[in-house]
Coordinates of C-alpha atoms and ligand atoms in Angstrom, one line a residue:
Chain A
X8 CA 10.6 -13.2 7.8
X9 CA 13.3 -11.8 10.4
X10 CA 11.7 -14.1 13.3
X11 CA 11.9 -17.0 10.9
X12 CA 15.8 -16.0 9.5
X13 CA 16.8 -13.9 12.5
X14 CA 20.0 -13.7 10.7
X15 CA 18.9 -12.2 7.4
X16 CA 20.6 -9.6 6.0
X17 CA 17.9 -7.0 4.7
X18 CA 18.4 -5.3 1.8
X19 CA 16.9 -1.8 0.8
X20 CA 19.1 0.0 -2.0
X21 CA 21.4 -2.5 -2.2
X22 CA 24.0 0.3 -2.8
X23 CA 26.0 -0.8 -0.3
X24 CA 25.6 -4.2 -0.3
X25 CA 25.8 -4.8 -3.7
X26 CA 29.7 -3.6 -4.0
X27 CA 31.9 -6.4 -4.1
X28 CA 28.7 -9.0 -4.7
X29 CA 30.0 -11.9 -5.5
X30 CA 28.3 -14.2 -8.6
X31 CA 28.6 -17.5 -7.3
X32 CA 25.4 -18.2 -5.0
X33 CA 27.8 -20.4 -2.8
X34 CA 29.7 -17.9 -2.2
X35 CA 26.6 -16.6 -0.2
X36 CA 26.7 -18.1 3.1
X37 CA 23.8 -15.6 4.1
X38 CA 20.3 -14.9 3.8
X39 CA 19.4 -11.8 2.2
X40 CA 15.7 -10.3 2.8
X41 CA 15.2 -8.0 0.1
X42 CA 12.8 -5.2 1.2
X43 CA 11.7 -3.6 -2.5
X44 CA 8.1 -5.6 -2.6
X45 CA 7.4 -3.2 0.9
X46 CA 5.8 0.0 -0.8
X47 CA 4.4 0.8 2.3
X48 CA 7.6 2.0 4.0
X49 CA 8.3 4.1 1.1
X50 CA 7.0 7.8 2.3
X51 CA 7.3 11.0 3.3
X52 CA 4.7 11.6 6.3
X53 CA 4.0 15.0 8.1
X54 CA 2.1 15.7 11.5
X55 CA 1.8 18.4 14.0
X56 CA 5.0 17.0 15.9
X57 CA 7.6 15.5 13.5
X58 CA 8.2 14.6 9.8
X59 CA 8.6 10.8 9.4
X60 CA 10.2 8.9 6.2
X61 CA 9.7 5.9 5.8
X62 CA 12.8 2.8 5.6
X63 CA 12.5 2.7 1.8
X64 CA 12.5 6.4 1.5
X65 CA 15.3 7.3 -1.0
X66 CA 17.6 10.2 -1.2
X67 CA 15.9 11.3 -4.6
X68 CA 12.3 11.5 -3.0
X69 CA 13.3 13.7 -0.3
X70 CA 15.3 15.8 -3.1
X71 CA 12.0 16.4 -4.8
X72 CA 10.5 17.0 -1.7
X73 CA 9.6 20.5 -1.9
X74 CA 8.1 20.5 2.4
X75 CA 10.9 18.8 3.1
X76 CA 13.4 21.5 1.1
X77 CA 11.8 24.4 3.5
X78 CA 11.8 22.9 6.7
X79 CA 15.1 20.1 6.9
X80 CA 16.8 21.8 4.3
X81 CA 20.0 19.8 5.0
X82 CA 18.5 16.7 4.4
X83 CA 18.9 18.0 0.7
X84 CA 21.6 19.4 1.2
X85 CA 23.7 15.7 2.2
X86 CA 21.6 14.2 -0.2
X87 CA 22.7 16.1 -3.2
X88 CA 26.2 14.8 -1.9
X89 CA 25.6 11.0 -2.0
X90 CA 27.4 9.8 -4.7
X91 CA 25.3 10.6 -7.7
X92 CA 22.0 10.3 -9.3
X93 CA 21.6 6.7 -9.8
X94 CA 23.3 6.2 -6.0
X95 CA 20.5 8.5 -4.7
X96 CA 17.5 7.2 -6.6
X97 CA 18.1 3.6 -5.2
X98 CA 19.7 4.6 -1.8
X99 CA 17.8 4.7 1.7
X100 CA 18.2 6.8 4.7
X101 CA 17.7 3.6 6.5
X102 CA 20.3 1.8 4.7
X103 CA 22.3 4.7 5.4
X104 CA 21.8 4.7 9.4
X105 CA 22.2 0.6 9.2
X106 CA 25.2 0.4 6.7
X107 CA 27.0 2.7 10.0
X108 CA 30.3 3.5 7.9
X109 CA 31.1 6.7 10.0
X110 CA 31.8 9.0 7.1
X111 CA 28.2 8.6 6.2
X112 CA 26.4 11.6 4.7
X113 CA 23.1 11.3 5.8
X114 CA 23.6 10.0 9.2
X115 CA 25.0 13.3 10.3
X116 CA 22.5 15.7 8.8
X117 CA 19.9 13.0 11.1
X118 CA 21.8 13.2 14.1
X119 CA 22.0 17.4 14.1
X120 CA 18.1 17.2 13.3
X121 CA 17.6 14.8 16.4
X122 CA 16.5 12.1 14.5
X123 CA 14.7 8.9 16.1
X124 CA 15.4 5.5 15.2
X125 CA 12.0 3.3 14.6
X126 CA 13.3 -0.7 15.3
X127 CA 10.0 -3.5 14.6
X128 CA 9.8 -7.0 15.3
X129 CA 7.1 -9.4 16.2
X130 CA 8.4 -8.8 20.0
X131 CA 7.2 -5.1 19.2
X132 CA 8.5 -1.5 18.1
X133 CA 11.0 0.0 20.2
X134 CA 12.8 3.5 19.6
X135 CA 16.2 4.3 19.8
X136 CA 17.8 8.2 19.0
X137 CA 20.3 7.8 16.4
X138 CA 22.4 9.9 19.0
X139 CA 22.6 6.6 20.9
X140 CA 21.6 4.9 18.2
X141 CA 26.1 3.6 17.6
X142 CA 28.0 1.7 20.3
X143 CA 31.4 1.5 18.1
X144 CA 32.5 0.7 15.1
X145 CA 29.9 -0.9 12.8
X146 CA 28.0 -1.6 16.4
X147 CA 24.2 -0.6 16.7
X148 CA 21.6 -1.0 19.3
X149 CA 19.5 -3.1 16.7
X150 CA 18.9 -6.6 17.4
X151 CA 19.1 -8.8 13.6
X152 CA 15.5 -9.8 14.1
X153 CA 14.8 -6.1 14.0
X154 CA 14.0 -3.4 11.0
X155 CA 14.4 0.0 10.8
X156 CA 10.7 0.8 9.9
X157 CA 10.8 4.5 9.7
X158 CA 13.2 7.5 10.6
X159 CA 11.3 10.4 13.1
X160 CA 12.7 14.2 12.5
X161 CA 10.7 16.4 15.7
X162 CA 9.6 19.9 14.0
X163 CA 11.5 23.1 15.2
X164 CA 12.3 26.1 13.6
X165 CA 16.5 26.4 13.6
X166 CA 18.2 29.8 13.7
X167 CA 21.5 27.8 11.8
X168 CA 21.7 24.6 10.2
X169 CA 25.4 23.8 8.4
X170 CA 26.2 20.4 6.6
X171 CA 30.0 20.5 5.1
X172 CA 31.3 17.6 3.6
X173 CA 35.1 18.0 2.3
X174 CA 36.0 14.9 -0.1
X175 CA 39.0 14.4 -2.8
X176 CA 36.0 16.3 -5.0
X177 CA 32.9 17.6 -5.1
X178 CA 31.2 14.4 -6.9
X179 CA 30.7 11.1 -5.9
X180 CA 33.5 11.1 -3.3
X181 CA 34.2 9.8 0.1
X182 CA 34.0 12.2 3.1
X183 CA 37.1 12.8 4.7
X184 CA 35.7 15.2 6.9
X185 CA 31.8 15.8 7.5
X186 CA 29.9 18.4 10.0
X187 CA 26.2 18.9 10.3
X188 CA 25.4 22.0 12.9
X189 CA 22.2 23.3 14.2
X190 CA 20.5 25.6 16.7
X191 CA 17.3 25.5 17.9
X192 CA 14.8 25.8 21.0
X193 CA 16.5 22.7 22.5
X194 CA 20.2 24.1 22.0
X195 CA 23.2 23.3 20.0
X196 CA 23.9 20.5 17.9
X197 CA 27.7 19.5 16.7
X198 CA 27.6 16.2 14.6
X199 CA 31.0 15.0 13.5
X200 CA 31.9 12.7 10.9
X201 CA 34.7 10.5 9.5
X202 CA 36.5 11.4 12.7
X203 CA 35.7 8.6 15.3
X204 CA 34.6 5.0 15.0
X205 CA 31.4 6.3 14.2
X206 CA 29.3 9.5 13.3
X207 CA 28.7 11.2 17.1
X208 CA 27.8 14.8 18.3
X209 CA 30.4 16.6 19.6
X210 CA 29.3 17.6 23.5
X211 CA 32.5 19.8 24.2
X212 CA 31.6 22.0 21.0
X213 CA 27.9 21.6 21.9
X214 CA 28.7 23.5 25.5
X215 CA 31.4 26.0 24.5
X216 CA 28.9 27.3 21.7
X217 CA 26.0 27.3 24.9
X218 CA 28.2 29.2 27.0
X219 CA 28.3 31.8 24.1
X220 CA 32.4 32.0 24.9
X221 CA 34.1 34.0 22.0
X222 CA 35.3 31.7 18.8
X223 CA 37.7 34.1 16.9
X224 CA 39.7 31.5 15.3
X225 CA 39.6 27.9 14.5
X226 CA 41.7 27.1 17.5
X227 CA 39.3 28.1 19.7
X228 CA 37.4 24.9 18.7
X229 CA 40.0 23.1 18.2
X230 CA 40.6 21.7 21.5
X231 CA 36.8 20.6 22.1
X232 CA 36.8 19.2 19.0
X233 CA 40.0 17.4 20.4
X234 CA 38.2 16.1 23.1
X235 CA 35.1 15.0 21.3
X236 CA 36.6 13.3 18.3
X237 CA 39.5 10.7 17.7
X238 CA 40.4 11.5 13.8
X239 CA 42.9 8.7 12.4
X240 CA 45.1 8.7 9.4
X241 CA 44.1 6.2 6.4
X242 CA 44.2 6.2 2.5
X243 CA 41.9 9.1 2.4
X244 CA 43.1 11.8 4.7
X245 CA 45.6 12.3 7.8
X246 CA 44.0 12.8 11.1
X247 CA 46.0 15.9 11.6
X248 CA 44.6 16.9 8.9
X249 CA 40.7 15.6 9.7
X250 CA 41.3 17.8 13.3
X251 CA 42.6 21.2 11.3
X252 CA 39.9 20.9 8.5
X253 CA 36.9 20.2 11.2
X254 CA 37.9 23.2 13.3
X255 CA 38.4 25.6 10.0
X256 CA 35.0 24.3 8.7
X257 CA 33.2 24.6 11.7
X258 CA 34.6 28.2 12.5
X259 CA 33.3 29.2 8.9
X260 CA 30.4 27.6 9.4
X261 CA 29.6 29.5 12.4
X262 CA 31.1 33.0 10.8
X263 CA 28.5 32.7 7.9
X264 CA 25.3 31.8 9.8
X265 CA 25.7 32.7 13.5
X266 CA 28.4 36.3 13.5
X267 CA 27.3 37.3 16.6
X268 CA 29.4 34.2 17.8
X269 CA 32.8 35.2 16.0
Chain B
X20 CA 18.1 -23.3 -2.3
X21 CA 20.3 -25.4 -4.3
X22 CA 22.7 -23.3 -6.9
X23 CA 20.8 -24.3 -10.1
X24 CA 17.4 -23.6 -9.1
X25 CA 16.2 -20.5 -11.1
X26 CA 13.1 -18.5 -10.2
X27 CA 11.1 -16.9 -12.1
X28 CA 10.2 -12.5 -12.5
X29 CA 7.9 -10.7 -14.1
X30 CA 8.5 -7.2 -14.7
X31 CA 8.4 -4.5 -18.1
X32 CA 11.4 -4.2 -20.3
X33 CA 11.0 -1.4 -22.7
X34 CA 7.4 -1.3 -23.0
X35 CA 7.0 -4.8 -22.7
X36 CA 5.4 -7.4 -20.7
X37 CA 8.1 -10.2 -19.9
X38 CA 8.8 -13.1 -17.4
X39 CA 12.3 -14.4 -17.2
X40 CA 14.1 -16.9 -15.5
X41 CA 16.8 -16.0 -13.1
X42 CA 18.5 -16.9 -10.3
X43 CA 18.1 -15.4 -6.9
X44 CA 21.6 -13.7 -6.4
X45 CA 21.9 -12.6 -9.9
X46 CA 22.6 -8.8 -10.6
X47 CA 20.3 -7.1 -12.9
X48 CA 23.3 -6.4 -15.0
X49 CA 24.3 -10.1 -15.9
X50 CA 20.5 -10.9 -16.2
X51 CA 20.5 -8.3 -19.4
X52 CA 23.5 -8.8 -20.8
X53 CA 24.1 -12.9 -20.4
X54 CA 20.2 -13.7 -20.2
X55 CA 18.7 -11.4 -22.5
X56 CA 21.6 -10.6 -24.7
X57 CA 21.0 -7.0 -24.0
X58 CA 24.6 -6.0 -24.2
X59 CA 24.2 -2.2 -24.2
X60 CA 24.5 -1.5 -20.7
X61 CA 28.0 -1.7 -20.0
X62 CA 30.1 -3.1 -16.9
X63 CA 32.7 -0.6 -16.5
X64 CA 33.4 -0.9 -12.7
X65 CA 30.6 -2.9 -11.4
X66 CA 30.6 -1.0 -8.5
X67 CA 27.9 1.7 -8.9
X68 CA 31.1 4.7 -9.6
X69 CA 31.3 4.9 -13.4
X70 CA 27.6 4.8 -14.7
X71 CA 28.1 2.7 -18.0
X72 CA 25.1 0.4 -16.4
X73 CA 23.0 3.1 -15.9
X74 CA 19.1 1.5 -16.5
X75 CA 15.8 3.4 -15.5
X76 CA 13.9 1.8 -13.1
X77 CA 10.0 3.3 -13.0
X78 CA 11.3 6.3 -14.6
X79 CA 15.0 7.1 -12.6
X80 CA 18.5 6.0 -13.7
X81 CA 20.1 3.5 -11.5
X82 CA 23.3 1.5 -11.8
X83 CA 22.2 -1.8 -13.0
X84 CA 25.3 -3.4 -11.5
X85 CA 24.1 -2.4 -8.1
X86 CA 20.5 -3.9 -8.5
X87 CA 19.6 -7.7 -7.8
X88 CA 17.3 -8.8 -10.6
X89 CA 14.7 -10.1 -8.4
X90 CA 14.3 -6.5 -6.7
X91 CA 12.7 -5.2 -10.2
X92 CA 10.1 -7.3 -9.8
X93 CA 6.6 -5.6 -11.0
X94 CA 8.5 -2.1 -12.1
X95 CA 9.2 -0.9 -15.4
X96 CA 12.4 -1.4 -16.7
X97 CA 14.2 0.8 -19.6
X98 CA 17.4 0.3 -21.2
X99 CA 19.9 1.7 -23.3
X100 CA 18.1 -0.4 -26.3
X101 CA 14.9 1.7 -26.0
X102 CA 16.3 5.0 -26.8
X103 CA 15.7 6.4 -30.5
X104 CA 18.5 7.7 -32.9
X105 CA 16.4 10.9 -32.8
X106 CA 16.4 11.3 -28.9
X107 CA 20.1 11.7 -29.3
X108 CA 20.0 15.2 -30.2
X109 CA 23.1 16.4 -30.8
X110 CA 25.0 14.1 -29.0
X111 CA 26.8 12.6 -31.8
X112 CA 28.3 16.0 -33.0
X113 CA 29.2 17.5 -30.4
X114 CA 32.4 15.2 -29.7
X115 CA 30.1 13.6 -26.6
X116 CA 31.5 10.2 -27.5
X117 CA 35.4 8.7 -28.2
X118 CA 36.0 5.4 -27.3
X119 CA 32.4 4.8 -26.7
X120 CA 32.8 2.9 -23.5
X121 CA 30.9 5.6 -21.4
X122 CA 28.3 6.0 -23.9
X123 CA 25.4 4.3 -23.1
X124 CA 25.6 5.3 -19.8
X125 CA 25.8 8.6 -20.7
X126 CA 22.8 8.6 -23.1
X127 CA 20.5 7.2 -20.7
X128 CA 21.3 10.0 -18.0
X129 CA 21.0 13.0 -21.1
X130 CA 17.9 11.2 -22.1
X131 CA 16.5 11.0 -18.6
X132 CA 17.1 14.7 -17.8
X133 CA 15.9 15.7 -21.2
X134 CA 12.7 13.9 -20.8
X135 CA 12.6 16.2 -16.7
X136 CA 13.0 19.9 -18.4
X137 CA 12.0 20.9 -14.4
X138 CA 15.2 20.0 -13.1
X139 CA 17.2 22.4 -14.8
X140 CA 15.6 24.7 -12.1
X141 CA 17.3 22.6 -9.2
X142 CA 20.5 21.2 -11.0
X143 CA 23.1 21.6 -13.3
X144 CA 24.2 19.1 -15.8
X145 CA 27.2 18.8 -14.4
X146 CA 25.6 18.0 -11.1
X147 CA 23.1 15.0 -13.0
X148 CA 25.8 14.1 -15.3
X149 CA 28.3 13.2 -12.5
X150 CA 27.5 9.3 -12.5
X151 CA 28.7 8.8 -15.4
X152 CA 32.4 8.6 -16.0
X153 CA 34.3 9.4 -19.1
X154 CA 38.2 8.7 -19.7
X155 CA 38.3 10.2 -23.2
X156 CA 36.3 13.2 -24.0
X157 CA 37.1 15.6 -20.8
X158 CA 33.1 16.2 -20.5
X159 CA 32.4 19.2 -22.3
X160 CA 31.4 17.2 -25.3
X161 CA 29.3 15.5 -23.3
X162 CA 27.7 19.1 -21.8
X163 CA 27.5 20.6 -24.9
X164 CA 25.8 17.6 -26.8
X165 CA 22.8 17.5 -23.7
X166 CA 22.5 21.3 -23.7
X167 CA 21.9 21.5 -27.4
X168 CA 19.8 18.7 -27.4
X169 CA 17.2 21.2 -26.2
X170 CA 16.0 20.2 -22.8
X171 CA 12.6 21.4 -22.8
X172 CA 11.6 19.7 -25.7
Ligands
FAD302 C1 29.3 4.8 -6.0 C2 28.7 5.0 -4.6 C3 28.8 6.2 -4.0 C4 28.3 6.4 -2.7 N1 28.4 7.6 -2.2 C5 28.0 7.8 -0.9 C6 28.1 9.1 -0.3 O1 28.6 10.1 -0.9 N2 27.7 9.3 1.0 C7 27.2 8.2 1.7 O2 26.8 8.4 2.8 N3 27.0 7.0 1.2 C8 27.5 6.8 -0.1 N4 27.3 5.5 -0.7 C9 26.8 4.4 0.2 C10 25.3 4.1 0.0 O3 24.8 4.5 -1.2 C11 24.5 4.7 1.2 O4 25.0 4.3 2.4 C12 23.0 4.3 1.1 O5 22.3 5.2 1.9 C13 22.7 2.9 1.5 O6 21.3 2.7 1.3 P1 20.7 1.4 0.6 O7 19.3 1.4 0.7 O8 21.3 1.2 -0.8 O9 21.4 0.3 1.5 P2 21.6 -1.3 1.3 O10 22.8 -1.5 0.6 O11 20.3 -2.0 0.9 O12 21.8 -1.7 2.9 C14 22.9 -1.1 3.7 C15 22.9 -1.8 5.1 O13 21.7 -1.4 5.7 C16 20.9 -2.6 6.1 N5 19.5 -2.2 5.9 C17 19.0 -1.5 4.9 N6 17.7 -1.2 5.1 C18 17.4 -1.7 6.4 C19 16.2 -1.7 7.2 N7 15.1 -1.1 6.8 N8 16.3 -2.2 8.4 C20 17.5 -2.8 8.8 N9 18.6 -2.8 8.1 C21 18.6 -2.3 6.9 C22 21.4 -3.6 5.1 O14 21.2 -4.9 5.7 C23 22.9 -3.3 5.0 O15 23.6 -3.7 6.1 C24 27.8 5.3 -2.0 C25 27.7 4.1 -2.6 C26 28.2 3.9 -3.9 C27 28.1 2.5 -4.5
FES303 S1 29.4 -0.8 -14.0 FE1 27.7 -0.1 -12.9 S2 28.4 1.8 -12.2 FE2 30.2 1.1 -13.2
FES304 S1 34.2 8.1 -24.6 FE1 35.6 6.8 -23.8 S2 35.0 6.6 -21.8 FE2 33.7 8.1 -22.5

């Protein structure tokens, strides 16, 4: 279908694209390629290595997911934050990763679990990290003849995993200010959201928490946090604002899971 | 495709077996209100916040306003039309409903979590009621009225 409409605009959810549809069909000047006939990329699969979900796997199937609650338990944990139940029975990861909005809930819990992109076409399958998976602003290393088959989580046991999302209130409400967190055998990872063009790990962060230096306050992450992130001010929030609430959250964060570090 | 051309979906509405003629962009919303003259499912926003939509779709509540028609093809569809006086509870003393806009919306999700008793082990109400919005009663009509309309039954 996407090598004969290489232009197509899939659809998963539809819980993005849907907002603002409008009801004239000439209005349309697109193709839409509406994914819900696939069953087949609708799962949750497990092996030795990594856990995989599938492109049509919804927020509500990993939320009953009780393998899923014990070993990425943030996965839940953002998932119980997407808007609300009828948003997170129809809503996809993949749609998620695609849509690219960089206060994105799911993406960042992903990114800290060092998720893998899974791109098909008739050309082939190609990979991309989700970490490199954002050039800029609503720019992705996905080709329009491609689709996101399948998200890949790698299997490791973390020693802290954080996801804080800070919105105008607790349900159904845009992030102004979004961190995911974890440590494991392969380091530190600091994903930022709703603070740069798009979602991104934080590499300053990422190396002063590495170098075990002392964090006793929040300022002494703001000024990697600084250097990693480019917060701006718009109808939500103020990016002065953005920068004090990411360092505060992240220095709580790290006070309640990882005290050896404050 | 031209704008008038209509295809056709087959899918099950309340129980029952039915193929109906759409067209392609058309959300499932107009489709049950302007087709099938199913006018209980509400548009309050039609932008998946406020809930008065809310549908099940094999089983979970989903804003019908953010669904195309043609993407229901082959599930099971429920609306607000299928639900029982008696599955109401006591909803309708409890001060769940005022104006009556939220309503439907509202019954659908209390119906859906009282027909899942096991959630109450993950979530609160609040937490599965917070999809559907109400202007009038506050929400603790609404609370009340699910609570007492004994969940594990
Ligand atoms: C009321 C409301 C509240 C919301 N709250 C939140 C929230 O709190 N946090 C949050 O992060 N998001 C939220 N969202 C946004 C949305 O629900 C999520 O981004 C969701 O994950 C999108 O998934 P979908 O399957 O519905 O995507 P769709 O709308 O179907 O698609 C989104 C984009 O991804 C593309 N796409 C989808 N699947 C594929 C694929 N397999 N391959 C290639 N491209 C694909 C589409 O072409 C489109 O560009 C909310 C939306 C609404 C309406
Ligand atoms: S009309 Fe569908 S959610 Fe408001
Ligand atoms: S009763 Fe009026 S909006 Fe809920």
């Amino acid at each position: 279908m996407l090598v004969q409409e290489p232009n197509s605009i899939p659809l998963a959810g539809a819980t993005d694209v849907l907002v603002h549809w409008p009801a004239h069909l000439d209005a349309h000047a697109k193709t839409y390629l509406d994914l819900s006939g696939l069953d087949d990329l609708r799962h949750i699969s497990w092996n030795q290595e990594a856990l995989t979900l599938g492109a049509r796997t919804t927020y509500w199937d990993v939320i009953q997911d009780e393998q899923c609650h014990q070993e990425f338990p943030l996965l839940q944990h953002a998932a119980r934050q997407v808007g609300a139940v009828q948003i997170q029975s129809r809503g996809t990861w993949a749609g998620n990763i695609v849509n690219a909005s960089p206060a994105a809930d799911g993406v960042p819990v992903l990114m800290a679990y060092d998720a893998v992109v899974v791109l098909q076409s008739t050309a082939g399958t190609e990979e991309v990290p989700l970490n490199e998976f954002y050039m800029g602003y609503k720019q992705m290393r996905r080709r329009t003849d491609q689709l996101v088959v399948a998200i890949r989580l790698p299997r490791r046991s973390y020693a802290v995993q954080v996801f804080e999302k800070v919105g105008a209130r607790r349900a159904q409400a845009i992030t102004k200010v979004g961190l995911a967190m974890t440590r494991s055998s392969v380091g530190w990872r600091v994903v930022a959201s709703a603070v740069a063009p798009t979602i991104r790990r934080c590499p300053s962060v990422e190396r002063l928490l590495e170098q075990d230096a002392p964090v006793c306050s929040p300022d002494d992450l703001a000024e990697a946090f600084a250097t990693d992130t480019q917060p701006i001010d718009d109808i939500r929030s103020t990016s002065a604002y953005r920068a004090r609430v990411l360092a505060r959250v992240a220095f709580h964060a790290l006070q309640s899971q990882a005290p050896g570090r404050s | 495709m031209s704008k008038t051309e209509l295809i056709s979906v087959s899918l099950t509405l309340n129980g029952e077996h039915r193929s109906i003629e759409i067209a392609p962009q058309e959300r499932l919303l107009d489709t049950l209100r302007y087709r099938l003259g199913l006018t209980g499912s509400k548009e309050g926003c039609g932008e998946g916040e406020c809930g008065a939509c809310t549908v099940y779709i094999d089983g979970l509540p989903a804003n019908a306003c953010l669904v195309l028609t043609v993407q229901v093809r082959g599930r099971a569809l429920e609306t607000i039309e299928s639900v029982q006086v008696d599955d109401l509870g006591s909803m309708h003393v409890s001060g769940a409903t005022q104006c009556g806009a939220c309503t439907p919306g509202v019954v659908m999700t209390a119906c859906w979590i009282k027909r899942h008793p096991e959630l109450a082990k993950t979530h609160t109400l609040r937490e599965l009621m917070a999809g559907n919005l109400c202007r009038c009663t506050g929400y603790d009509g609404i609370i009340e009225g699910i609570a007492g309309t004994d969940c594990a039954s």
